[in-house]
PDB file of C-alpha atoms in Angstrom:
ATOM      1  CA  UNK A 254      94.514  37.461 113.407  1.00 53.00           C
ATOM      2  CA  UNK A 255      95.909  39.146 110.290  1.00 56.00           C
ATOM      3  CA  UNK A 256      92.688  39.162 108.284  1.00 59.00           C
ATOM      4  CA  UNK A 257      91.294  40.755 111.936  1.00 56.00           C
ATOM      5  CA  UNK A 258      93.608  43.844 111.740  1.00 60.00           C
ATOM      6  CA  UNK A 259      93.396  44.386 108.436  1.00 60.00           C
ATOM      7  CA  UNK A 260      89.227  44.375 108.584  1.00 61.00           C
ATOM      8  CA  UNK A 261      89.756  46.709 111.780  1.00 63.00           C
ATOM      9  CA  UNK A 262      92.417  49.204 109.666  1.00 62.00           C
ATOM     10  CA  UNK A 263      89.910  49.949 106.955  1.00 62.00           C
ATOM     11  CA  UNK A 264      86.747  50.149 109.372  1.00 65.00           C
ATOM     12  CA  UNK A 265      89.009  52.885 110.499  1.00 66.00           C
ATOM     13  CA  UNK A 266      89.817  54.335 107.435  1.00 65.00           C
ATOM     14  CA  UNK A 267      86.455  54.377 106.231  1.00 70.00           C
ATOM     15  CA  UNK A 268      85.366  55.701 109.844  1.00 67.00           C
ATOM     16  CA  UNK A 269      87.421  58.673 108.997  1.00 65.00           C
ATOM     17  CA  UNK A 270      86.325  59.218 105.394  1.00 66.00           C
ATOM     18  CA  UNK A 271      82.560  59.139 106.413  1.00 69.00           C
ATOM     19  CA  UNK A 272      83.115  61.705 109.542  1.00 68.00           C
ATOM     20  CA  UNK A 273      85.688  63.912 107.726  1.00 70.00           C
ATOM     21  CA  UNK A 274      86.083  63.386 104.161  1.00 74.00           C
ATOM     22  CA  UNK A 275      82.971  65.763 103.315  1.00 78.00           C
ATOM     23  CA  UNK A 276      84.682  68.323 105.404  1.00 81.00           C
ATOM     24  CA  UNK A 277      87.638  68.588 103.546  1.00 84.00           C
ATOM     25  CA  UNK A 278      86.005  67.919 100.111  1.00 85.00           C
ATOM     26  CA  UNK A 279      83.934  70.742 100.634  1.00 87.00           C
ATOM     27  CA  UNK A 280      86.758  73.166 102.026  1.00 88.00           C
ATOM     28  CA  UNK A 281      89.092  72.456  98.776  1.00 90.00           C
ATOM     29  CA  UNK A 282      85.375  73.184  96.894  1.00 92.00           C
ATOM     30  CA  UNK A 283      85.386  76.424  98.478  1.00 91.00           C
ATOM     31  CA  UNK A 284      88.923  77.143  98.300  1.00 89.00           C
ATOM     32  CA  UNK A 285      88.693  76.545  94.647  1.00 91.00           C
ATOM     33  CA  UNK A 286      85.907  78.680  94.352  1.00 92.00           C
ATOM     34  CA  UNK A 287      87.531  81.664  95.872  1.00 90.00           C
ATOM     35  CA  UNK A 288      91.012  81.361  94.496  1.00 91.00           C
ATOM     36  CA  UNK A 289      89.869  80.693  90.814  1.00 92.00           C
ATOM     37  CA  UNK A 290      89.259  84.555  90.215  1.00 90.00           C
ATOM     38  CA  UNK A 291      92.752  85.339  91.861  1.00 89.00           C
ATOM     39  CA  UNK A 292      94.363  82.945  89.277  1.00 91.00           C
ATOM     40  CA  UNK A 293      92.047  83.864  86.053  1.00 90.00           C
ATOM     41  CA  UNK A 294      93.548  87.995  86.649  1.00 90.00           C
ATOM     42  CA  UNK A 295      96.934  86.684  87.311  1.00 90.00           C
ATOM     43  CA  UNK A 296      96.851  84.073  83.921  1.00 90.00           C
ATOM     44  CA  UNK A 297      95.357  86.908  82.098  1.00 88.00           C
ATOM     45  CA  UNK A 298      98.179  89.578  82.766  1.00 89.00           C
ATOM     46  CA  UNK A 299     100.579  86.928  81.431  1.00 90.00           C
ATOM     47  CA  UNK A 300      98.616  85.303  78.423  1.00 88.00           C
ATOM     48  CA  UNK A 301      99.165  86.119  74.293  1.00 86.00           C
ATOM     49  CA  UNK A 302      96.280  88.509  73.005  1.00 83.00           C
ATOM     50  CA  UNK A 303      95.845  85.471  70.742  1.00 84.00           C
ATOM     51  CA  UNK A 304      94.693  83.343  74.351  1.00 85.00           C
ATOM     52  CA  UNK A 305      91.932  85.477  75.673  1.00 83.00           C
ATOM     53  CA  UNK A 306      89.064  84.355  73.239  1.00 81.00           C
ATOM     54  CA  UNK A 307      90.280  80.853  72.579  1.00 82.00           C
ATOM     55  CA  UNK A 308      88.021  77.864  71.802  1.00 82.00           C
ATOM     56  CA  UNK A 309      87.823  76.344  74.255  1.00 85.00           C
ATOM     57  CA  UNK A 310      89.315  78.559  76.811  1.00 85.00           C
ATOM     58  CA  UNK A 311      93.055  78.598  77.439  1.00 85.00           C
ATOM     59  CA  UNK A 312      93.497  77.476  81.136  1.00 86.00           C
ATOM     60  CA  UNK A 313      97.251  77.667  81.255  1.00 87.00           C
ATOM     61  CA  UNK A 314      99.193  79.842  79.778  1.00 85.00           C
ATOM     62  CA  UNK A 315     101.258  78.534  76.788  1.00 84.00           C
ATOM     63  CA  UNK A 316     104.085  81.028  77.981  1.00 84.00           C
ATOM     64  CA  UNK A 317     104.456  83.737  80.168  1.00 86.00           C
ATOM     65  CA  UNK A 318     104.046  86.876  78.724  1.00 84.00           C
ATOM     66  CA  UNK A 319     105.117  89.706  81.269  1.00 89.00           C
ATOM     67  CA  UNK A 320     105.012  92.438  78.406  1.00 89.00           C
ATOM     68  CA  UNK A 321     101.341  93.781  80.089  1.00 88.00           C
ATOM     69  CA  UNK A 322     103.442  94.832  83.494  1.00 90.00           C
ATOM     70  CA  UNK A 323     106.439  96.697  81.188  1.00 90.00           C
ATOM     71  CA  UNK A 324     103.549  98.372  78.917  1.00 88.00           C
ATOM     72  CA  UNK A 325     102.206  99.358  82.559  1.00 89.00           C
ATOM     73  CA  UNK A 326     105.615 101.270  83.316  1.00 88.00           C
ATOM     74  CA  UNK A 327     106.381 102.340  79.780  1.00 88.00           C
ATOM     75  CA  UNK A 328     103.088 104.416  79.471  1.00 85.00           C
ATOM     76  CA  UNK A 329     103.196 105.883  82.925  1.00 87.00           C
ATOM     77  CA  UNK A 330     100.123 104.257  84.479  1.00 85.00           C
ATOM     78  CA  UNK A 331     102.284 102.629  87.339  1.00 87.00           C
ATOM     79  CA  UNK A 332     102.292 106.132  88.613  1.00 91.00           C
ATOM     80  CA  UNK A 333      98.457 105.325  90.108  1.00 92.00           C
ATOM     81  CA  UNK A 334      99.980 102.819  91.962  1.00 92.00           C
ATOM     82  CA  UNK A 335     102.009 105.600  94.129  1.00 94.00           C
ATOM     83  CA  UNK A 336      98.769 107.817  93.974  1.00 95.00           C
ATOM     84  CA  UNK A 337      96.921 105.057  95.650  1.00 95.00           C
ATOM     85  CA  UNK A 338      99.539 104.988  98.271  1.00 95.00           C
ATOM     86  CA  UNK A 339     100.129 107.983  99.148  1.00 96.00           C
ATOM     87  CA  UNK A 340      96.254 108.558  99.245  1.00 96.00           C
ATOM     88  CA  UNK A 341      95.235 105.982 101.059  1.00 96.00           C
ATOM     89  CA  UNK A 342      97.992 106.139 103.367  1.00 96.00           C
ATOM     90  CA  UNK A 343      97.600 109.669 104.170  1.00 97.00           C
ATOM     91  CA  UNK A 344      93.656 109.517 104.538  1.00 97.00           C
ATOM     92  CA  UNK A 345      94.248 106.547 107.172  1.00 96.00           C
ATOM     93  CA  UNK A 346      96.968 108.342 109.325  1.00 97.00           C
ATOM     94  CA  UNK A 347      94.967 110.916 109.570  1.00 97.00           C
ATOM     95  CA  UNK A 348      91.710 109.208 110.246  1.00 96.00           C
ATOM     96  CA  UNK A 349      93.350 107.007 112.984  1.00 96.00           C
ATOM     97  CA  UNK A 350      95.298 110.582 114.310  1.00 96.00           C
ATOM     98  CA  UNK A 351      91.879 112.036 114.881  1.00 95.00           C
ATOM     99  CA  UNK A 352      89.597 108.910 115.258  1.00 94.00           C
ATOM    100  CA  UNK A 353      91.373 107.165 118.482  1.00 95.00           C
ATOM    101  CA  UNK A 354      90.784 110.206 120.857  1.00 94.00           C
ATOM    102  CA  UNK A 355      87.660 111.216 120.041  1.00 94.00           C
ATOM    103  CA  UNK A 356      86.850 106.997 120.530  1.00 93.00           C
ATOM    104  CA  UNK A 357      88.916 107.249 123.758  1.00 94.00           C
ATOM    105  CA  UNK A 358      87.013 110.349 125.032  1.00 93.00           C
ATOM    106  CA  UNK A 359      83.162 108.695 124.256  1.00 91.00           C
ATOM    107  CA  UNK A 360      84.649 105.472 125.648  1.00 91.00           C
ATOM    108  CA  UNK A 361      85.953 107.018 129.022  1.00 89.00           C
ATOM    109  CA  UNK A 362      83.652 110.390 129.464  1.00 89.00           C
ATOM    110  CA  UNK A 363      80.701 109.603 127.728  1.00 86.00           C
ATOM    111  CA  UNK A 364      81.397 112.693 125.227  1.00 86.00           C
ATOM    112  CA  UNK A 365      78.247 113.641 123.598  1.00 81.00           C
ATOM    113  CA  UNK A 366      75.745 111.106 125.425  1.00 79.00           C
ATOM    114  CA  UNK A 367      74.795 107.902 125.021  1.00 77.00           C
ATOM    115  CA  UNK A 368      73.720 108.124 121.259  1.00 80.00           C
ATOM    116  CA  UNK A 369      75.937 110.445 120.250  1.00 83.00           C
ATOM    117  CA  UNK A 370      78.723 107.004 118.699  1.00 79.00           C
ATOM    118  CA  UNK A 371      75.889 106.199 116.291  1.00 79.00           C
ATOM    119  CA  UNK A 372      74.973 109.620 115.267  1.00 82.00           C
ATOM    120  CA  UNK A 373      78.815 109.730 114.420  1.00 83.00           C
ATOM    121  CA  UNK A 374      78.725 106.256 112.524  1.00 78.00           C
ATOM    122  CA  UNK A 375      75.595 107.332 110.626  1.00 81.00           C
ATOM    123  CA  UNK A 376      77.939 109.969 108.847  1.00 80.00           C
ATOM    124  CA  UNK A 377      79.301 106.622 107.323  1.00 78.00           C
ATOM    125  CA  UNK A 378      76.301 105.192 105.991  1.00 82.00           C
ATOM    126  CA  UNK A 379      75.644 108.565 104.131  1.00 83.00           C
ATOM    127  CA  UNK A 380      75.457 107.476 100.422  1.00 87.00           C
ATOM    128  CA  UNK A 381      78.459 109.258  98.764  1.00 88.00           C
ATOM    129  CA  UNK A 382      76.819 109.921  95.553  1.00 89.00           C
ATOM    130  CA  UNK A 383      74.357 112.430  97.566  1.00 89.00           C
ATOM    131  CA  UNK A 384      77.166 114.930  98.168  1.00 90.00           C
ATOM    132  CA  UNK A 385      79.010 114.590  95.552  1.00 91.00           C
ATOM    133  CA  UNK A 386      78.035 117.463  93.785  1.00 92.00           C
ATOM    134  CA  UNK A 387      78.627 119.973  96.731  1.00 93.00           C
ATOM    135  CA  UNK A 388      81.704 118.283  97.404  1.00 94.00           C
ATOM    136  CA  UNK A 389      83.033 119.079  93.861  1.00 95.00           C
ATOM    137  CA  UNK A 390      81.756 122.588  93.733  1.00 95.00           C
ATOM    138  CA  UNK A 391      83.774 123.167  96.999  1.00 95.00           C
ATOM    139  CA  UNK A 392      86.532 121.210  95.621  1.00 95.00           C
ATOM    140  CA  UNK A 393      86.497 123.589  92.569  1.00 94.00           C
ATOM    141  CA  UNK A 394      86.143 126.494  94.649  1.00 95.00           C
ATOM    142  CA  UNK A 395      88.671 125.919  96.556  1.00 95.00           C
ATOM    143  CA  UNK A 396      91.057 124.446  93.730  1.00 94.00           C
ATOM    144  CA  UNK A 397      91.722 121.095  95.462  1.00 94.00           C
ATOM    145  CA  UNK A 398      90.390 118.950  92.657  1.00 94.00           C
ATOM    146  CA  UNK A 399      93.240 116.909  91.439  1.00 93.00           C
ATOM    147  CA  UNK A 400      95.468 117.294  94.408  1.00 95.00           C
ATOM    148  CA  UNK A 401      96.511 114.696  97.268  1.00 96.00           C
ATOM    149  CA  UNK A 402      95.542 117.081 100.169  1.00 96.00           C
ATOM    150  CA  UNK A 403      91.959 117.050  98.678  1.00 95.00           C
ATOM    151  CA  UNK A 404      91.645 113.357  98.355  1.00 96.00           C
ATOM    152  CA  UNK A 405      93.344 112.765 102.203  1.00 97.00           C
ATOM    153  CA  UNK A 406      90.965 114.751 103.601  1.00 96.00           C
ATOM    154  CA  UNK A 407      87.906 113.974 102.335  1.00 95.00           C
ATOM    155  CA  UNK A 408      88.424 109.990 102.994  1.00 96.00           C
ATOM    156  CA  UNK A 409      90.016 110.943 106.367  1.00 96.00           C
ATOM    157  CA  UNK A 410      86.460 112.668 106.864  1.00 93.00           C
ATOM    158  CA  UNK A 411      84.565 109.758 105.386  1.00 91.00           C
ATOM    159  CA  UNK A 412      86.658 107.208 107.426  1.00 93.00           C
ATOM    160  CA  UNK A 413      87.201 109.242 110.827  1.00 94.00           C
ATOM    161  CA  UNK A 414      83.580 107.964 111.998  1.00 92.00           C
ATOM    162  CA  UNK A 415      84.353 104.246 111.137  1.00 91.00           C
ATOM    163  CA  UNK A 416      87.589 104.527 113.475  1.00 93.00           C
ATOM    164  CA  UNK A 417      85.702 105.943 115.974  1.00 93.00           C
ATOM    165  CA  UNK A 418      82.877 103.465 116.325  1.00 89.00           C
ATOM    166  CA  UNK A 419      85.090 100.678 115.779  1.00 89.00           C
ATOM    167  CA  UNK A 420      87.858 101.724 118.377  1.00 91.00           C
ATOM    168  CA  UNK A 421      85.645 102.918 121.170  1.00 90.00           C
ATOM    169  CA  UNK A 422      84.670  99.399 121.380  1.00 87.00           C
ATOM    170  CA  UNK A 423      88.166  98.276 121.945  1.00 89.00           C
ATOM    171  CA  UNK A 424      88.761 101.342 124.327  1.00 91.00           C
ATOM    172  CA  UNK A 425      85.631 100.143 126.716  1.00 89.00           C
ATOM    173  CA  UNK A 426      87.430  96.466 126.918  1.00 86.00           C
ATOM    174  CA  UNK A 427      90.513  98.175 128.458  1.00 87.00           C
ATOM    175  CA  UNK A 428      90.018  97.473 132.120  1.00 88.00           C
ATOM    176  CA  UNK A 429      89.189 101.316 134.306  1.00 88.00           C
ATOM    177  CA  UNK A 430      91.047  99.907 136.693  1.00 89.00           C
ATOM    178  CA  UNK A 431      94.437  99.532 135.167  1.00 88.00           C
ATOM    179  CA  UNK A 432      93.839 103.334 133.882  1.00 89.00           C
ATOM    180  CA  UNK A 433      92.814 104.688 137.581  1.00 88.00           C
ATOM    181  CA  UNK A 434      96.087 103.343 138.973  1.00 89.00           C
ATOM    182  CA  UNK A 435      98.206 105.141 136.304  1.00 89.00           C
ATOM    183  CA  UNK A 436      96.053 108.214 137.664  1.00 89.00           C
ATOM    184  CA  UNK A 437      96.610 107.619 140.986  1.00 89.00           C
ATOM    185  CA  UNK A 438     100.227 107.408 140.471  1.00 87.00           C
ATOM    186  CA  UNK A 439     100.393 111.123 138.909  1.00 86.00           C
ATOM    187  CA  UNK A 440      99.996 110.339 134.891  1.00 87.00           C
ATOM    188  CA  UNK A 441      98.144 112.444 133.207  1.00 90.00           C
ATOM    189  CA  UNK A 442      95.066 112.005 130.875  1.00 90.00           C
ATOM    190  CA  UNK A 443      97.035 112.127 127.582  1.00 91.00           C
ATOM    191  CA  UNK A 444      99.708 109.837 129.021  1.00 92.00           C
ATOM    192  CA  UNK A 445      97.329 107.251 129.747  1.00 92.00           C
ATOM    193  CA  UNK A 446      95.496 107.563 126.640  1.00 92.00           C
ATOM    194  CA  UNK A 447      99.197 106.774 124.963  1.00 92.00           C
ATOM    195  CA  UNK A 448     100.854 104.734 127.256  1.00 92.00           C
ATOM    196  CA  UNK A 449      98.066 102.522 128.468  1.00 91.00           C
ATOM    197  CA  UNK A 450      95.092 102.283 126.437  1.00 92.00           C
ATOM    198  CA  UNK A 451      96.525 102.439 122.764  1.00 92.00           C
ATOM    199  CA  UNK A 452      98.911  99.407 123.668  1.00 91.00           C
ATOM    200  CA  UNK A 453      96.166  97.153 125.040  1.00 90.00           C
ATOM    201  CA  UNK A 454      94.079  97.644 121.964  1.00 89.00           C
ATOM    202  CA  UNK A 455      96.849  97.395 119.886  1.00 88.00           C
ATOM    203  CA  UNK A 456      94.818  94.204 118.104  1.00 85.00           C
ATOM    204  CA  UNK A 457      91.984  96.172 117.792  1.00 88.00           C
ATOM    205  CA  UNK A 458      94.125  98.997 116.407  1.00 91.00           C
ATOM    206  CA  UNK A 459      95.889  97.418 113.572  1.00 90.00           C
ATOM    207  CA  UNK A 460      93.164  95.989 112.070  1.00 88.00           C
ATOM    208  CA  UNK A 461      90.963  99.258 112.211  1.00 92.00           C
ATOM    209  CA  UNK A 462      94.406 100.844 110.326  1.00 93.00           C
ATOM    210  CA  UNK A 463      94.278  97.776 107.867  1.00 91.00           C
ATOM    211  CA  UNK A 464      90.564  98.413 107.158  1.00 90.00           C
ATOM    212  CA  UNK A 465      90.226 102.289 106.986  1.00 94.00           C
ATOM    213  CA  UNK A 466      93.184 101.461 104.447  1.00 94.00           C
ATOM    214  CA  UNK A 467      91.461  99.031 102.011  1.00 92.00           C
ATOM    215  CA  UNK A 468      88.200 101.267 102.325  1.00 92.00           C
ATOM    216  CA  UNK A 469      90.409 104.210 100.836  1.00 95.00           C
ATOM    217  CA  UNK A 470      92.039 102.028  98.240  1.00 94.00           C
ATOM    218  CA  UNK A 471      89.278 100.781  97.284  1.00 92.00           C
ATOM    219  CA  UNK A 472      87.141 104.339  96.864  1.00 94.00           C
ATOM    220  CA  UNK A 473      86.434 104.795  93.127  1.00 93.00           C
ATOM    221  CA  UNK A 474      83.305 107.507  93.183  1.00 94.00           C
ATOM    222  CA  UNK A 475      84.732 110.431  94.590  1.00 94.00           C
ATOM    223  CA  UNK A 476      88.297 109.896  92.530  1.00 94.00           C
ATOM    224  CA  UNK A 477      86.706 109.600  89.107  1.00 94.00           C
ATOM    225  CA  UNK A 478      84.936 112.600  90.026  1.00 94.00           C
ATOM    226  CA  UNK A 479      87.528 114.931  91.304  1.00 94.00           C
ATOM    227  CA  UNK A 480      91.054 113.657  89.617  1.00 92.00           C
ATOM    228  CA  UNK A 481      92.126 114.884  85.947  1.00 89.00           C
ATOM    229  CA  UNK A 482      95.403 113.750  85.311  1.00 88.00           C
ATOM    230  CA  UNK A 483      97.980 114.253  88.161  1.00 90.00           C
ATOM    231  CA  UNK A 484      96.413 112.253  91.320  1.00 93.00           C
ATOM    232  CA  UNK A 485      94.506 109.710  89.185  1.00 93.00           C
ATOM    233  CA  UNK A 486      94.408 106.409  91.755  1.00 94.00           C
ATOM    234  CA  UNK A 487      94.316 102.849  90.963  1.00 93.00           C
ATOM    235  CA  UNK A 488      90.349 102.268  90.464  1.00 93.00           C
ATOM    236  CA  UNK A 489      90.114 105.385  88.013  1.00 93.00           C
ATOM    237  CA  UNK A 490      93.038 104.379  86.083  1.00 91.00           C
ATOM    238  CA  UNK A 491      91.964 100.822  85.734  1.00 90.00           C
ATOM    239  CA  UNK A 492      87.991 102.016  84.595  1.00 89.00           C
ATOM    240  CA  UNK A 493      90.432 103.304  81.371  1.00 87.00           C
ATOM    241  CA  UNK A 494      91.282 100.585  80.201  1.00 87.00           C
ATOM    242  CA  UNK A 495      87.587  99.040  79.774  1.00 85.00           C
ATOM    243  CA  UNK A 496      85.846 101.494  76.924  1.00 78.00           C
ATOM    244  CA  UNK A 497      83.260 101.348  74.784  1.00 74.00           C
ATOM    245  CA  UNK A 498      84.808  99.697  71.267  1.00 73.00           C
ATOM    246  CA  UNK A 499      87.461  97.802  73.103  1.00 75.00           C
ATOM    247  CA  UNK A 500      88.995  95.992  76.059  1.00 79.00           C
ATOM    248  CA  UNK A 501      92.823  95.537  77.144  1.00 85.00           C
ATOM    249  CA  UNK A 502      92.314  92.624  78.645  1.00 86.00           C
ATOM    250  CA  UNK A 503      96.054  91.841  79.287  1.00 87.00           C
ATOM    251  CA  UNK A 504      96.825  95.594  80.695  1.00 88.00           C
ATOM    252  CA  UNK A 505      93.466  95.314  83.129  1.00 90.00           C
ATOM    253  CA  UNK A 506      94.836  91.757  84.518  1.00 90.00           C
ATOM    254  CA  UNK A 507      98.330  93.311  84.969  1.00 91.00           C
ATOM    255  CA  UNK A 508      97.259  96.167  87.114  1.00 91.00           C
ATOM    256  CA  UNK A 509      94.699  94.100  88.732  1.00 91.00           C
ATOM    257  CA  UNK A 510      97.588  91.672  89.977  1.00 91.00           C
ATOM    258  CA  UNK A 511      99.538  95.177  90.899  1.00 90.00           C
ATOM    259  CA  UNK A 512      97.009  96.729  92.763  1.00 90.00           C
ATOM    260  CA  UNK A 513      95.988  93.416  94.938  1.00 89.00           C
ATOM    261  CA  UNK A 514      99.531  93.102  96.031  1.00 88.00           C
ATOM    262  CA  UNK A 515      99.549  95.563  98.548  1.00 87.00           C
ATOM    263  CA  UNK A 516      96.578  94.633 100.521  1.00 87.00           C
ATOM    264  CA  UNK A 517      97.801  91.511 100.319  1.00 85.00           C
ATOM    265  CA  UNK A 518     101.200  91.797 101.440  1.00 87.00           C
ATOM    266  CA  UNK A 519      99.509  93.819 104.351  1.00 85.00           C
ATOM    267  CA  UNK A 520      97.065  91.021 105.369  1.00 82.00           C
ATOM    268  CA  UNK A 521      99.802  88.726 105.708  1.00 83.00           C
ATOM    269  CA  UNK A 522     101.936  90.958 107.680  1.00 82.00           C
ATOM    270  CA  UNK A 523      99.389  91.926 110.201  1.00 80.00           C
ATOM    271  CA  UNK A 524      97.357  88.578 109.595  1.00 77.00           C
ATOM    272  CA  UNK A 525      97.839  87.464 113.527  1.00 74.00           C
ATOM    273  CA  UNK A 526      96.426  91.146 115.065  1.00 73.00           C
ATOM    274  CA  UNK A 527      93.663  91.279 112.679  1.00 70.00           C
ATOM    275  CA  UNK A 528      92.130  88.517 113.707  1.00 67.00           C
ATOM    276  CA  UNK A 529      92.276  88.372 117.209  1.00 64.00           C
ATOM    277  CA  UNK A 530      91.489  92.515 116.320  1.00 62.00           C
ATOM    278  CA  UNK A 531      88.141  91.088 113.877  1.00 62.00           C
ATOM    279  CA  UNK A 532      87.315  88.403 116.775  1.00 60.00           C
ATOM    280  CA  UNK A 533      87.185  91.099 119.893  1.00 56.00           C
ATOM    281  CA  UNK A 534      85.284  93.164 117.868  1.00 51.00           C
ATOM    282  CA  UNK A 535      82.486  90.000 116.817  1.00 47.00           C
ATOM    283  CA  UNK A 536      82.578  89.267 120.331  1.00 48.00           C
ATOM    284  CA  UNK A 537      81.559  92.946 121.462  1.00 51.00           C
TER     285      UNK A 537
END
């Protein structure tokens, strides 16, 4: 009887190998694959100058080296880091401050006819490098280059059409019915707009914020072209430190590991709406 269960234990055990051993093995594959790069930036903001071209490479770290992140703070180019911010927080405020009405509005009323949400969302896929001249001479014109109110609005206006596509979606799922009672009961358009619709997308919301965020973080062509010195964001700053006759390697990975905290520290926080926010919109 004993040698029975034993014989019947590892059937079982090698019953569950064979259906889901592959399974795992090739999710720790992939989770290898994708984490490795993570870990490579982070061990080279922390490694010796004398580590980076070792023979063979130097997976670990022999110590810690956290001078890279003081150098950051000594020479002033932490300050992109509050560029970045305000930037990219100002440019999605304002995008999502402008964006969910005029997504409410083609939602509810049809505004601008049937085609008129992907004539909006082809603004998006306009390749920025084909205005970027007229955008700088009006930039210079106008002395905005190398200012934070020149930089919000231009990514607000590159982002305002992604809010709007994505949110009208979210704003059709809201059932009429709901709003027509609130109507009926004396509320007005606006209050409905706030009190009803907004909250039930709220999902949908949050991750549009989290995404017209990273898209302005992110945005390196139009801030190499119109920053000098005093609004310089994370991207330009961090193109400095690769030139032609060298490479700080240990500065690059510090600011690297710096500038992916935010995002993130913001995934995490808002991890649960943005993907029931990512799934309602697949599912559209």
């Amino acid at each position: 009887m004993q040698s029975l269960a034993v014989a019947s234990k590892h059937k079982g055990v090698t019953y569950f190998l064979r259906r889901y051993g592959l399974r795992y093995v090739v999710m720790i594959l992939a989770f290898l694959f994708f984490l490795f790069p993570i870990y490579w930036i982070f061990s080279m903001s922390v490694k010796r100058p004398s580590e980076y071209f070792h023979n063979p490479p130097v997976w670990f770290p022999r110590s810690l080296d956290f001078d890279h992140f003081q150098s950051l703070v000594r020479n002033r180019s932490i300050d992109a880091l509050v560029n970045s911010l305000v930037i990219a927080g100002g440019a999605t405020i304002l995008a999502m401050i402008i964006g969910c009405p005029a997504a409410y509005s083609m939602a509810r009323f049809k505004t601008g006819g049937r085609n008129f949400a992907f004539w909006v969302l082809s603004q998006r896929m306009l390749p920025p490098i084909a205005i970027a001249f007229p955008v700088f001479l009006l930039f210079r014109t106008l002395k905005w280059v190398d200012t934070y109110h020149g930089l919000i609005l231009l990514y607000a206006a590159f982002n305002t059409p992604y809010v709007i596509w994505m949110m009208r979606g979210y704003f059709r799922d809201v059932p009429v019915e709901v709003e027509e009672s609130a109507l009926v009961d004396g509320a007005s358009v606006f209050r409905v707009f706030w009190s009803i619709a907004l909250p039930l997308s709220a999902a949908g919301l949050i991750a549009t914020t989290v995404f017209t965020f990273i898209f302005s973080w992110n945005e390196f062509l139009f801030a190499v072209i119109l920053t000098r010195s005093k609004v310089v964001t994370l991207p330009v700053k961090m193109s400095g430190f690769f030139g032609s006759e060298s490479t700080f390697w240990g500065a690059a990975g510090a600011l690297s590991v710096i500038a992916s905290a935010p995002i993130f520290v913001l995934s995490l926080l808002v991890q649960k709406y943005l993907t029931r926010g990512l799934t309602l919109g697949a599912i559209k």
